[in-house]
PDB file of C-alpha atoms and ligand atoms in Angstrom:
ATOM      1  CA  MET Y   1      51.255 -11.116 104.634  1.00 45.00           C
ATOM      2  CA  VAL Y   2      53.650  -8.701 106.292  1.00 47.00           C
ATOM      3  CA  ALA Y   3      51.363  -8.408 109.275  1.00 50.00           C
ATOM      4  CA  PHE Y   4      51.118 -12.188 109.427  1.00 48.00           C
ATOM      5  CA  GLN Y   5      54.901 -12.543 109.477  1.00 54.00           C
ATOM      6  CA  ARG Y   6      55.247  -9.856 112.084  1.00 54.00           C
ATOM      7  CA  TYR Y   7      52.683 -11.640 114.207  1.00 55.00           C
ATOM      8  CA  HIS Y   8      54.696 -14.848 113.951  1.00 55.00           C
ATOM      9  CA  LEU Y   9      57.900 -13.045 114.791  1.00 55.00           C
ATOM     10  CA  THR Y  10      56.283 -11.544 117.882  1.00 56.00           C
ATOM     11  CA  ILE Y  11      55.072 -14.951 119.016  1.00 53.00           C
ATOM     12  CA  PHE Y  12      58.504 -16.391 118.324  1.00 54.00           C
ATOM     13  CA  LEU Y  13      60.308 -13.665 120.266  1.00 54.00           C
ATOM     14  CA  LEU Y  14      57.879 -14.158 123.104  1.00 51.00           C
ATOM     15  CA  LEU Y  15      58.749 -17.851 123.093  1.00 51.00           C
ATOM     16  CA  VAL Y  16      62.464 -17.035 123.080  1.00 55.00           C
ATOM     17  CA  PHE Y  17      62.035 -14.948 126.182  1.00 52.00           C
ATOM     18  CA  LEU Y  18      59.885 -17.572 127.873  1.00 50.00           C
ATOM     19  CA  ILE Y  19      62.222 -20.465 127.240  1.00 55.00           C
ATOM     20  CA  GLY Y  20      65.387 -18.418 127.141  1.00 66.00           C
ATOM     21  CA  CYS Y  21      65.136 -16.625 130.434  1.00 72.00           C
ATOM     22  CA  ALA Y  22      67.072 -17.387 133.581  1.00 79.00           C
ATOM     23  CA  LYS Y  23      67.378 -15.769 136.986  1.00 83.00           C
ATOM     24  CA  VAL Y  24      70.612 -14.395 138.393  1.00 85.00           C
ATOM     25  CA  PRO Y  25      71.451 -15.835 141.823  1.00 86.00           C
ATOM     26  CA  LEU Y  26      71.323 -13.395 144.747  1.00 81.00           C
ATOM     27  CA  THR Y  27      70.026 -10.412 142.778  1.00 82.00           C
ATOM     28  CA  GLY Y  28      67.069 -12.251 141.170  1.00 82.00           C
ATOM     29  CA  ARG Y  29      67.403 -10.258 137.930  1.00 83.00           C
ATOM     30  CA  ARG Y  30      65.903 -11.996 134.878  1.00 83.00           C
ATOM     31  CA  GLN Y  31      68.380 -12.488 132.064  1.00 81.00           C
ATOM     32  CA  LEU Y  32      68.376 -13.704 128.481  1.00 75.00           C
ATOM     33  CA  SER Y  33      69.879 -17.169 128.229  1.00 77.00           C
ATOM     34  CA  LEU Y  34      69.723 -18.808 124.809  1.00 73.00           C
ATOM     35  CA  VAL Y  35      72.939 -20.788 124.693  1.00 73.00           C
ATOM     36  CA  PRO Y  36      72.562 -24.109 126.525  1.00 76.00           C
ATOM     37  CA  GLU Y  37      74.986 -24.361 129.432  1.00 79.00           C
ATOM     38  CA  SER Y  38      76.404 -27.651 128.145  1.00 80.00           C
ATOM     39  CA  GLU Y  39      77.471 -25.888 124.943  1.00 78.00           C
ATOM     40  CA  LEU Y  40      78.675 -22.746 126.603  1.00 80.00           C
ATOM     41  CA  THR Y  41      80.936 -24.750 128.906  1.00 85.00           C
ATOM     42  CA  SER Y  42      82.336 -27.015 126.193  1.00 84.00           C
ATOM     43  CA  LEU Y  43      83.164 -23.921 124.132  1.00 82.00           C
ATOM     44  CA  SER Y  44      84.693 -22.307 127.185  1.00 85.00           C
ATOM     45  CA  PHE Y  45      86.758 -25.390 128.106  1.00 90.00           C
ATOM     46  CA  SER Y  46      88.307 -25.707 124.666  1.00 86.00           C
ATOM     47  CA  GLN Y  47      89.172 -21.991 124.562  1.00 86.00           C
ATOM     48  CA  TYR Y  48      90.634 -22.132 128.061  1.00 90.00           C
ATOM     49  CA  ASP Y  49      92.751 -25.211 127.278  1.00 92.00           C
ATOM     50  CA  GLU Y  50      94.053 -23.476 124.177  1.00 89.00           C
ATOM     51  CA  LEU Y  51      94.936 -20.337 126.112  1.00 90.00           C
ATOM     52  CA  ILE Y  52      96.718 -22.279 128.864  1.00 94.00           C
ATOM     53  CA  ALA Y  53      98.642 -24.350 126.303  1.00 94.00           C
ATOM     54  CA  GLN Y  54      99.885 -21.148 124.640  1.00 94.00           C
ATOM     55  CA  SER Y  55     100.818 -19.447 127.937  1.00 94.00           C
ATOM     56  CA  THR Y  56     103.803 -19.687 130.248  1.00 97.00           C
ATOM     57  CA  LEU Y  57     102.622 -20.589 133.730  1.00 98.00           C
ATOM     58  CA  SER Y  58     104.174 -19.056 136.837  1.00 98.00           C
ATOM     59  CA  ASP Y  59     107.075 -21.014 138.345  1.00 97.00           C
ATOM     60  CA  ASP Y  60     106.663 -19.394 141.758  1.00 98.00           C
ATOM     61  CA  PRO Y  61     105.311 -22.255 143.928  1.00 98.00           C
ATOM     62  CA  GLN Y  62     104.149 -19.967 146.741  1.00 98.00           C
ATOM     63  CA  LYS Y  63     102.110 -17.703 144.496  1.00 98.00           C
ATOM     64  CA  VAL Y  64     100.659 -20.654 142.600  1.00 98.00           C
ATOM     65  CA  ALA Y  65      99.672 -22.355 145.871  1.00 98.00           C
ATOM     66  CA  MET Y  66      98.102 -19.120 147.139  1.00 98.00           C
ATOM     67  CA  LEU Y  67      96.019 -18.702 143.982  1.00 98.00           C
ATOM     68  CA  GLN Y  68      94.866 -22.338 144.170  1.00 98.00           C
ATOM     69  CA  ARG Y  69      93.961 -21.962 147.837  1.00 98.00           C
ATOM     70  CA  VAL Y  70      91.916 -18.799 147.282  1.00 98.00           C
ATOM     71  CA  GLY Y  71      90.280 -20.335 144.208  1.00 98.00           C
ATOM     72  CA  GLN Y  72      89.272 -23.537 145.959  1.00 98.00           C
ATOM     73  CA  ARG Y  73      87.905 -21.686 148.980  1.00 98.00           C
ATOM     74  CA  VAL Y  74      85.893 -19.222 146.892  1.00 98.00           C
ATOM     75  CA  ALA Y  75      84.628 -22.036 144.617  1.00 98.00           C
ATOM     76  CA  ALA Y  76      83.538 -24.045 147.681  1.00 98.00           C
ATOM     77  CA  ALA Y  77      81.716 -20.960 149.017  1.00 97.00           C
ATOM     78  CA  ALA Y  78      79.985 -20.405 145.671  1.00 97.00           C
ATOM     79  CA  GLU Y  79      78.874 -24.046 145.537  1.00 97.00           C
ATOM     80  CA  GLN Y  80      77.657 -23.866 149.126  1.00 96.00           C
ATOM     81  CA  TYR Y  81      75.701 -20.695 148.399  1.00 95.00           C
ATOM     82  CA  MET Y  82      74.056 -22.232 145.330  1.00 94.00           C
ATOM     83  CA  LYS Y  83      73.230 -25.443 147.214  1.00 95.00           C
ATOM     84  CA  ASP Y  84      71.757 -23.545 150.178  1.00 93.00           C
ATOM     85  CA  ASN Y  85      69.514 -21.615 147.794  1.00 90.00           C
ATOM     86  CA  GLY Y  86      68.285 -24.589 145.776  1.00 90.00           C
ATOM     87  CA  MET Y  87      70.425 -23.787 142.714  1.00 89.00           C
ATOM     88  CA  GLY Y  88      73.121 -26.431 143.144  1.00 88.00           C
ATOM     89  CA  ASP Y  89      72.093 -28.021 139.848  1.00 88.00           C
ATOM     90  CA  GLU Y  90      73.187 -24.937 137.931  1.00 87.00           C
ATOM     91  CA  LEU Y  91      76.824 -25.815 138.597  1.00 91.00           C
ATOM     92  CA  LYS Y  92      76.641 -29.387 137.311  1.00 91.00           C
ATOM     93  CA  TYR Y  93      78.896 -28.626 134.328  1.00 91.00           C
ATOM     94  CA  TYR Y  94      81.521 -26.873 136.439  1.00 95.00           C
ATOM     95  CA  GLU Y  95      85.090 -28.192 136.404  1.00 97.00           C
ATOM     96  CA  TRP Y  96      87.032 -25.700 138.490  1.00 98.00           C
ATOM     97  CA  GLU Y  97      90.592 -24.888 137.475  1.00 98.00           C
ATOM     98  CA  PHE Y  98      92.918 -22.123 138.630  1.00 98.00           C
ATOM     99  CA  ASN Y  99      96.068 -21.133 136.748  1.00 98.00           C
ATOM    100  CA  LEU Y 100      98.580 -18.358 137.276  1.00 98.00           C
ATOM    101  CA  ILE Y 101      99.963 -17.136 133.951  1.00 97.00           C
ATOM    102  CA  LYS Y 102     103.423 -15.586 133.984  1.00 97.00           C
ATOM    103  CA  ALA Y 103     103.012 -12.161 132.374  1.00 94.00           C
ATOM    104  CA  ASP Y 104     104.062  -9.290 134.633  1.00 94.00           C
ATOM    105  CA  SER Y 105     102.855  -6.638 132.207  1.00 90.00           C
ATOM    106  CA  ILE Y 106      99.295  -7.980 131.979  1.00 89.00           C
ATOM    107  CA  ILE Y 107      97.015  -6.676 134.732  1.00 90.00           C
ATOM    108  CA  ASN Y 108      94.130  -9.091 134.291  1.00 90.00           C
ATOM    109  CA  ALA Y 109      92.163 -12.037 135.671  1.00 93.00           C
ATOM    110  CA  PHE Y 110      89.036 -13.864 134.555  1.00 91.00           C
ATOM    111  CA  CYS Y 111      86.748 -16.817 135.178  1.00 92.00           C
ATOM    112  CA  MET Y 112      85.276 -18.403 132.071  1.00 89.00           C
ATOM    113  CA  PRO Y 113      81.919 -20.214 132.046  1.00 88.00           C
ATOM    114  CA  GLY Y 114      82.249 -23.551 133.847  1.00 93.00           C
ATOM    115  CA  GLY Y 115      84.782 -22.324 136.421  1.00 95.00           C
ATOM    116  CA  LYS Y 116      87.982 -21.917 134.387  1.00 95.00           C
ATOM    117  CA  VAL Y 117      90.018 -19.250 136.155  1.00 96.00           C
ATOM    118  CA  ALA Y 118      93.239 -17.543 135.113  1.00 95.00           C
ATOM    119  CA  PHE Y 119      95.160 -14.778 136.855  1.00 97.00           C
ATOM    120  CA  TYR Y 120      98.084 -12.993 135.198  1.00 95.00           C
ATOM    121  CA  THR Y 121     101.068 -12.245 137.461  1.00 97.00           C
ATOM    122  CA  GLY Y 122     100.716  -8.559 136.544  1.00 95.00           C
ATOM    123  CA  ILE Y 123      97.628  -8.227 138.735  1.00 95.00           C
ATOM    124  CA  LEU Y 124      99.377  -9.451 141.904  1.00 97.00           C
ATOM    125  CA  PRO Y 125     101.048  -6.088 142.743  1.00 96.00           C
ATOM    126  CA  VAL Y 126      97.537  -4.567 142.648  1.00 95.00           C
ATOM    127  CA  THR Y 127      95.862  -7.267 144.742  1.00 97.00           C
ATOM    128  CA  GLN Y 128      98.881  -7.073 147.126  1.00 97.00           C
ATOM    129  CA  ASP Y 129      97.879  -9.920 149.462  1.00 97.00           C
ATOM    130  CA  GLU Y 130      95.652 -12.998 149.732  1.00 98.00           C
ATOM    131  CA  ALA Y 131      92.582 -10.947 150.747  1.00 97.00           C
ATOM    132  CA  GLY Y 132      93.100  -8.816 147.625  1.00 98.00           C
ATOM    133  CA  VAL Y 133      93.331 -11.918 145.440  1.00 98.00           C
ATOM    134  CA  ALA Y 134      90.090 -13.119 147.076  1.00 98.00           C
ATOM    135  CA  VAL Y 135      88.362  -9.867 146.053  1.00 98.00           C
ATOM    136  CA  VAL Y 136      89.231 -10.458 142.400  1.00 97.00           C
ATOM    137  CA  MET Y 137      88.524 -14.202 142.649  1.00 98.00           C
ATOM    138  CA  GLY Y 138      85.081 -13.577 144.175  1.00 98.00           C
ATOM    139  CA  HIS Y 139      84.259 -10.978 141.554  1.00 95.00           C
ATOM    140  CA  GLU Y 140      85.353 -13.108 138.578  1.00 94.00           C
ATOM    141  CA  VAL Y 141      83.716 -16.295 139.882  1.00 96.00           C
ATOM    142  CA  ALA Y 142      80.529 -14.238 140.377  1.00 95.00           C
ATOM    143  CA  HIS Y 143      80.552 -13.214 136.699  1.00 91.00           C
ATOM    144  CA  ALA Y 144      80.630 -16.913 135.769  1.00 92.00           C
ATOM    145  CA  ILE Y 145      78.020 -18.057 138.321  1.00 93.00           C
ATOM    146  CA  ALA Y 146      75.676 -15.243 137.232  1.00 91.00           C
ATOM    147  CA  ASN Y 147      76.189 -16.466 133.636  1.00 87.00           C
ATOM    148  CA  HIS Y 148      77.177 -13.021 132.388  1.00 85.00           C
ATOM    149  CA  GLY Y 149      79.190 -14.557 129.526  1.00 80.00           C
ATOM    150  CA  GLY Y 150      76.180 -16.581 128.380  1.00 79.00           C
ATOM    151  CA  GLU Y 151      73.942 -13.534 128.658  1.00 82.00           C
ATOM    152  CA  ARG Y 152      76.288 -11.389 126.554  1.00 78.00           C
ATOM    153  CA  MET Y 153      76.488 -14.150 123.979  1.00 75.00           C
ATOM    154  CA  SER Y 154      72.688 -14.494 123.922  1.00 75.00           C
ATOM    155  CA  GLN Y 155      72.276 -10.744 123.447  1.00 74.00           C
ATOM    156  CA  MET Y 156      74.741 -10.832 120.562  1.00 71.00           C
ATOM    157  CA  LEU Y 157      73.057 -13.815 118.947  1.00 68.00           C
ATOM    158  CA  LEU Y 158      69.704 -12.095 119.135  1.00 69.00           C
ATOM    159  CA  ALA Y 159      71.095  -8.825 117.768  1.00 68.00           C
ATOM    160  CA  GLN Y 160      73.080 -10.374 114.938  1.00 64.00           C
ATOM    161  CA  LEU Y 161      70.923 -13.263 113.824  1.00 63.00           C
ATOM    162  CA  GLY Y 162      67.542 -11.745 114.528  1.00 61.00           C
ATOM    163  CA  GLY Y 163      64.396 -13.754 115.156  1.00 56.00           C
ATOM    164  CA  VAL Y 164      64.356 -16.121 112.195  1.00 57.00           C
ATOM    165  CA  GLY Y 165      68.110 -16.780 112.176  1.00 62.00           C
ATOM    166  CA  LEU Y 166      68.009 -17.569 115.822  1.00 60.00           C
ATOM    167  CA  GLN Y 167      65.092 -19.945 115.384  1.00 57.00           C
ATOM    168  CA  ILE Y 168      67.185 -21.862 112.864  1.00 60.00           C
ATOM    169  CA  ALA Y 169      70.245 -21.726 115.121  1.00 59.00           C
ATOM    170  CA  LEU Y 170      68.344 -23.169 118.042  1.00 59.00           C
ATOM    171  CA  GLN Y 171      67.003 -26.014 115.939  1.00 60.00           C
ATOM    172  CA  GLU Y 172      70.411 -26.940 114.581  1.00 56.00           C
ATOM    173  CA  LYS Y 173      72.676 -29.510 116.138  1.00 50.00           C
ATOM    174  CA  PRO Y 174      74.826 -28.420 119.075  1.00 52.00           C
ATOM    175  CA  GLN Y 175      78.001 -28.150 117.018  1.00 55.00           C
ATOM    176  CA  GLN Y 176      76.382 -25.798 114.532  1.00 55.00           C
ATOM    177  CA  THR Y 177      74.974 -23.643 117.314  1.00 55.00           C
ATOM    178  CA  GLN Y 178      78.518 -23.407 118.624  1.00 53.00           C
ATOM    179  CA  GLN Y 179      79.788 -22.269 115.256  1.00 56.00           C
ATOM    180  CA  LEU Y 180      77.056 -19.654 115.069  1.00 54.00           C
ATOM    181  CA  ALA Y 181      77.914 -18.504 118.544  1.00 53.00           C
ATOM    182  CA  MET Y 182      81.544 -18.202 117.442  1.00 51.00           C
ATOM    183  CA  ALA Y 183      80.469 -16.236 114.388  1.00 52.00           C
ATOM    184  CA  ALA Y 184      78.423 -13.908 116.549  1.00 48.00           C
ATOM    185  CA  TYR Y 185      81.584 -13.110 118.451  1.00 44.00           C
ATOM    186  CA  GLY Y 186      83.465 -12.251 115.268  1.00 41.00           C
ATOM    187  CA  VAL Y 187      86.638 -13.817 116.570  1.00 34.00           C
ATOM    188  CA  GLY Y 188      86.911 -16.804 118.886  1.00 38.00           C
ATOM    189  CA  ALA Y 189      88.595 -17.143 122.257  1.00 39.00           C
ATOM    190  CA  GLN Y 190      86.657 -14.330 123.885  1.00 47.00           C
ATOM    191  CA  VAL Y 191      84.188 -15.954 126.244  1.00 47.00           C
ATOM    192  CA  GLY Y 192      84.524 -13.901 129.379  1.00 45.00           C
ATOM    193  CA  ILE Y 193      87.911 -12.470 128.456  1.00 48.00           C
ATOM    194  CA  LEU Y 194      87.692  -9.617 125.997  1.00 50.00           C
ATOM    195  CA  LEU Y 195      84.041  -8.722 126.041  1.00 60.00           C
ATOM    196  CA  PRO Y 196      83.449  -5.702 128.259  1.00 67.00           C
ATOM    197  CA  TYR Y 197      80.892  -6.244 130.978  1.00 75.00           C
ATOM    198  CA  SER Y 198      77.983  -3.859 131.373  1.00 77.00           C
ATOM    199  CA  ARG Y 199      77.520  -1.735 134.475  1.00 81.00           C
ATOM    200  CA  THR Y 200      74.738  -4.079 135.626  1.00 85.00           C
ATOM    201  CA  HIS Y 201      77.094  -7.051 135.299  1.00 86.00           C
ATOM    202  CA  GLU Y 202      79.855  -5.254 137.174  1.00 88.00           C
ATOM    203  CA  SER Y 203      77.575  -4.252 139.998  1.00 89.00           C
ATOM    204  CA  GLU Y 204      76.165  -7.789 140.252  1.00 92.00           C
ATOM    205  CA  ALA Y 205      79.632  -9.355 140.251  1.00 93.00           C
ATOM    206  CA  ASP Y 206      80.752  -6.935 142.976  1.00 94.00           C
ATOM    207  CA  LYS Y 207      77.846  -7.857 145.228  1.00 95.00           C
ATOM    208  CA  ILE Y 208      77.848 -11.621 144.630  1.00 96.00           C
ATOM    209  CA  GLY Y 209      81.663 -11.696 144.746  1.00 96.00           C
ATOM    210  CA  LEU Y 210      81.728  -9.891 148.071  1.00 96.00           C
ATOM    211  CA  ILE Y 211      79.420 -12.536 149.579  1.00 97.00           C
ATOM    212  CA  PHE Y 212      81.425 -15.455 148.127  1.00 97.00           C
ATOM    213  CA  SER Y 213      84.812 -14.181 149.348  1.00 98.00           C
ATOM    214  CA  SER Y 214      83.333 -13.406 152.786  1.00 98.00           C
ATOM    215  CA  MET Y 215      81.852 -16.915 153.017  1.00 97.00           C
ATOM    216  CA  ALA Y 216      85.294 -18.238 152.047  1.00 98.00           C
ATOM    217  CA  GLY Y 217      86.747 -16.492 155.094  1.00 97.00           C
ATOM    218  CA  TYR Y 218      88.332 -13.447 153.464  1.00 98.00           C
ATOM    219  CA  ASP Y 219      87.790  -9.949 154.833  1.00 97.00           C
ATOM    220  CA  PRO Y 220      85.407  -8.168 152.429  1.00 97.00           C
ATOM    221  CA  ARG Y 221      86.779  -4.761 153.501  1.00 97.00           C
ATOM    222  CA  ALA Y 222      89.798  -5.478 151.273  1.00 97.00           C
ATOM    223  CA  ALA Y 223      87.551  -4.793 148.253  1.00 96.00           C
ATOM    224  CA  ILE Y 224      87.516  -1.023 148.722  1.00 95.00           C
ATOM    225  CA  PRO Y 225      91.275  -0.329 148.741  1.00 95.00           C
ATOM    226  CA  PHE Y 226      91.690  -2.854 145.907  1.00 94.00           C
ATOM    227  CA  TRP Y 227      89.301  -0.970 143.591  1.00 90.00           C
ATOM    228  CA  GLU Y 228      90.889   2.314 144.653  1.00 89.00           C
ATOM    229  CA  ARG Y 229      94.314   1.005 143.666  1.00 91.00           C
ATOM    230  CA  MET Y 230      92.836  -0.272 140.395  1.00 87.00           C
ATOM    231  CA  GLY Y 231      91.314   3.141 139.737  1.00 84.00           C
ATOM    232  CA  GLU Y 232      94.668   4.842 140.241  1.00 85.00           C
ATOM    233  CA  LEU Y 233      96.127   2.699 137.467  1.00 83.00           C
ATOM    234  CA  GLY Y 234      93.675   4.068 134.924  1.00 71.00           C
ATOM    235  CA  GLY Y 235      95.181   6.510 132.484  1.00 67.00           C
ATOM    236  CA  ALA Y 236      95.525   7.155 128.807  1.00 61.00           C
ATOM    237  CA  ARG Y 237      95.969   3.453 128.188  1.00 62.00           C
ATOM    238  CA  PRO Y 238      94.177   1.484 130.900  1.00 66.00           C
ATOM    239  CA  PRO Y 239      95.260  -2.065 131.736  1.00 72.00           C
ATOM    240  CA  GLU Y 240      93.291  -5.004 130.311  1.00 72.00           C
ATOM    241  CA  PHE Y 241      91.302  -5.490 133.482  1.00 77.00           C
ATOM    242  CA  LEU Y 242      89.982  -1.923 133.350  1.00 75.00           C
ATOM    243  CA  SER Y 243      88.913  -2.208 129.737  1.00 71.00           C
ATOM    244  CA  THR Y 244      86.679  -5.173 130.569  1.00 72.00           C
ATOM    245  CA  HIS Y 245      85.765  -3.870 134.063  1.00 73.00           C
ATOM    246  CA  PRO Y 246      84.910  -0.203 133.625  1.00 67.00           C
ATOM    247  CA  ASN Y 247      84.382   2.550 136.210  1.00 70.00           C
ATOM    248  CA  PRO Y 248      86.337   1.353 139.271  1.00 67.00           C
ATOM    249  CA  GLU Y 249      85.784   4.683 141.073  1.00 66.00           C
ATOM    250  CA  LYS Y 250      81.983   4.364 140.838  1.00 74.00           C
ATOM    251  CA  ARG Y 251      81.775   1.132 142.757  1.00 84.00           C
ATOM    252  CA  VAL Y 252      83.157   2.102 146.161  1.00 88.00           C
ATOM    253  CA  ASP Y 253      79.883   3.686 147.385  1.00 89.00           C
ATOM    254  CA  GLN Y 254      77.953   0.540 146.475  1.00 91.00           C
ATOM    255  CA  LEU Y 255      80.543  -1.694 148.121  1.00 94.00           C
ATOM    256  CA  GLN Y 256      80.163   0.334 151.342  1.00 94.00           C
ATOM    257  CA  GLU Y 257      76.416  -0.214 151.143  1.00 94.00           C
ATOM    258  CA  TRP Y 258      76.773  -4.009 150.885  1.00 95.00           C
ATOM    259  CA  MET Y 259      79.548  -4.238 153.493  1.00 97.00           C
ATOM    260  CA  PRO Y 260      77.341  -4.897 156.574  1.00 97.00           C
ATOM    261  CA  GLU Y 261      75.733  -7.921 154.845  1.00 96.00           C
ATOM    262  CA  ALA Y 262      79.137  -9.185 153.674  1.00 97.00           C
ATOM    263  CA  LEU Y 263      80.591  -8.775 157.158  1.00 97.00           C
ATOM    264  CA  ARG Y 264      77.829 -10.981 158.583  1.00 97.00           C
ATOM    265  CA  TYR Y 265      78.901 -13.768 156.195  1.00 96.00           C
ATOM    266  CA  TYR Y 266      82.522 -13.094 157.145  1.00 97.00           C
ATOM    267  CA  GLU Y 267      81.746 -13.404 160.865  1.00 96.00           C
ATOM    268  CA  GLU Y 268      79.859 -16.666 160.267  1.00 94.00           C
ATOM    269  CA  SER Y 269      82.802 -18.065 158.356  1.00 92.00           C
ATOM    270  CA  SER Y 270      85.023 -17.100 161.282  1.00 85.00           C
ATOM    271  CA  LYS Y 271      82.797 -19.046 163.663  1.00 87.00           C
ATOM    272  CA  ALA Y 272      83.015 -22.001 161.294  1.00 81.00           C
ATOM    273  CA  GLY Y 273      86.814 -21.732 161.511  1.00 75.00           C
ATOM    274  CA  ARG Y 274      87.432 -20.869 157.877  1.00 67.00           C
ATOM    275  CA  GLN Y 275      89.679 -17.838 158.523  1.00 64.00           C
TER     276      GLN Y 275
HETATM  277 ZN1   ZN H 301      83.851  -7.592 136.417  1.00 51.39          ZN
END
């Protein structure tokens, strides 16, 4: 009987991985993806709306306009990239939005699933200029496009609910799956905000982000001094951004490695008049 159940569980887990696997754009890595995108985005949208409603937005029109400009250009580049590589459909639930939250002490920025972006004013002294903002924008948008939030949530669901629980969860109605997903998180309002990314996710977001910001016409070389400045901020109590984006000092070598490829995209964007 035990062996029989184990056999069924193995078959079930195999099925989960067959139906629940996706491929990360650009890197081609296979990832676990159990939460349907329609549900992930509706969860993300409601959490984002709640966060924005509770926040004070920046009243500096120049900074707000700059953030919107960078956001729209990077989003357009991301959509172009996905379209060019036959993955345009993966962004069908996206509703891009870019807000600048007034909080000078919070050094943070994020893009939630479905393209909901927020920057806190506290990160602007670290980004310094528009190219620096583009580095962070590219990186955060890349986390969303690569579905890192959905992957983390899927891993948690699998770990916490196990095979049988997950089978039930997947058969339930969308709303109940959402509630289970929320339960897996422990507390709500965390999609892509508080959950630390793994080293694989960070490295992927760096690479994909570098390509997106270059395609958008921003100099990718700005990424290296940005992460160096971010690394210098680390200390006994690192800022929010560093707690969800670990090891800034480890990424510079990799960024150097990807720079020639990024610069080719940057030069193409210059020919297309996007700079
Ligand atoms: Zn990151």
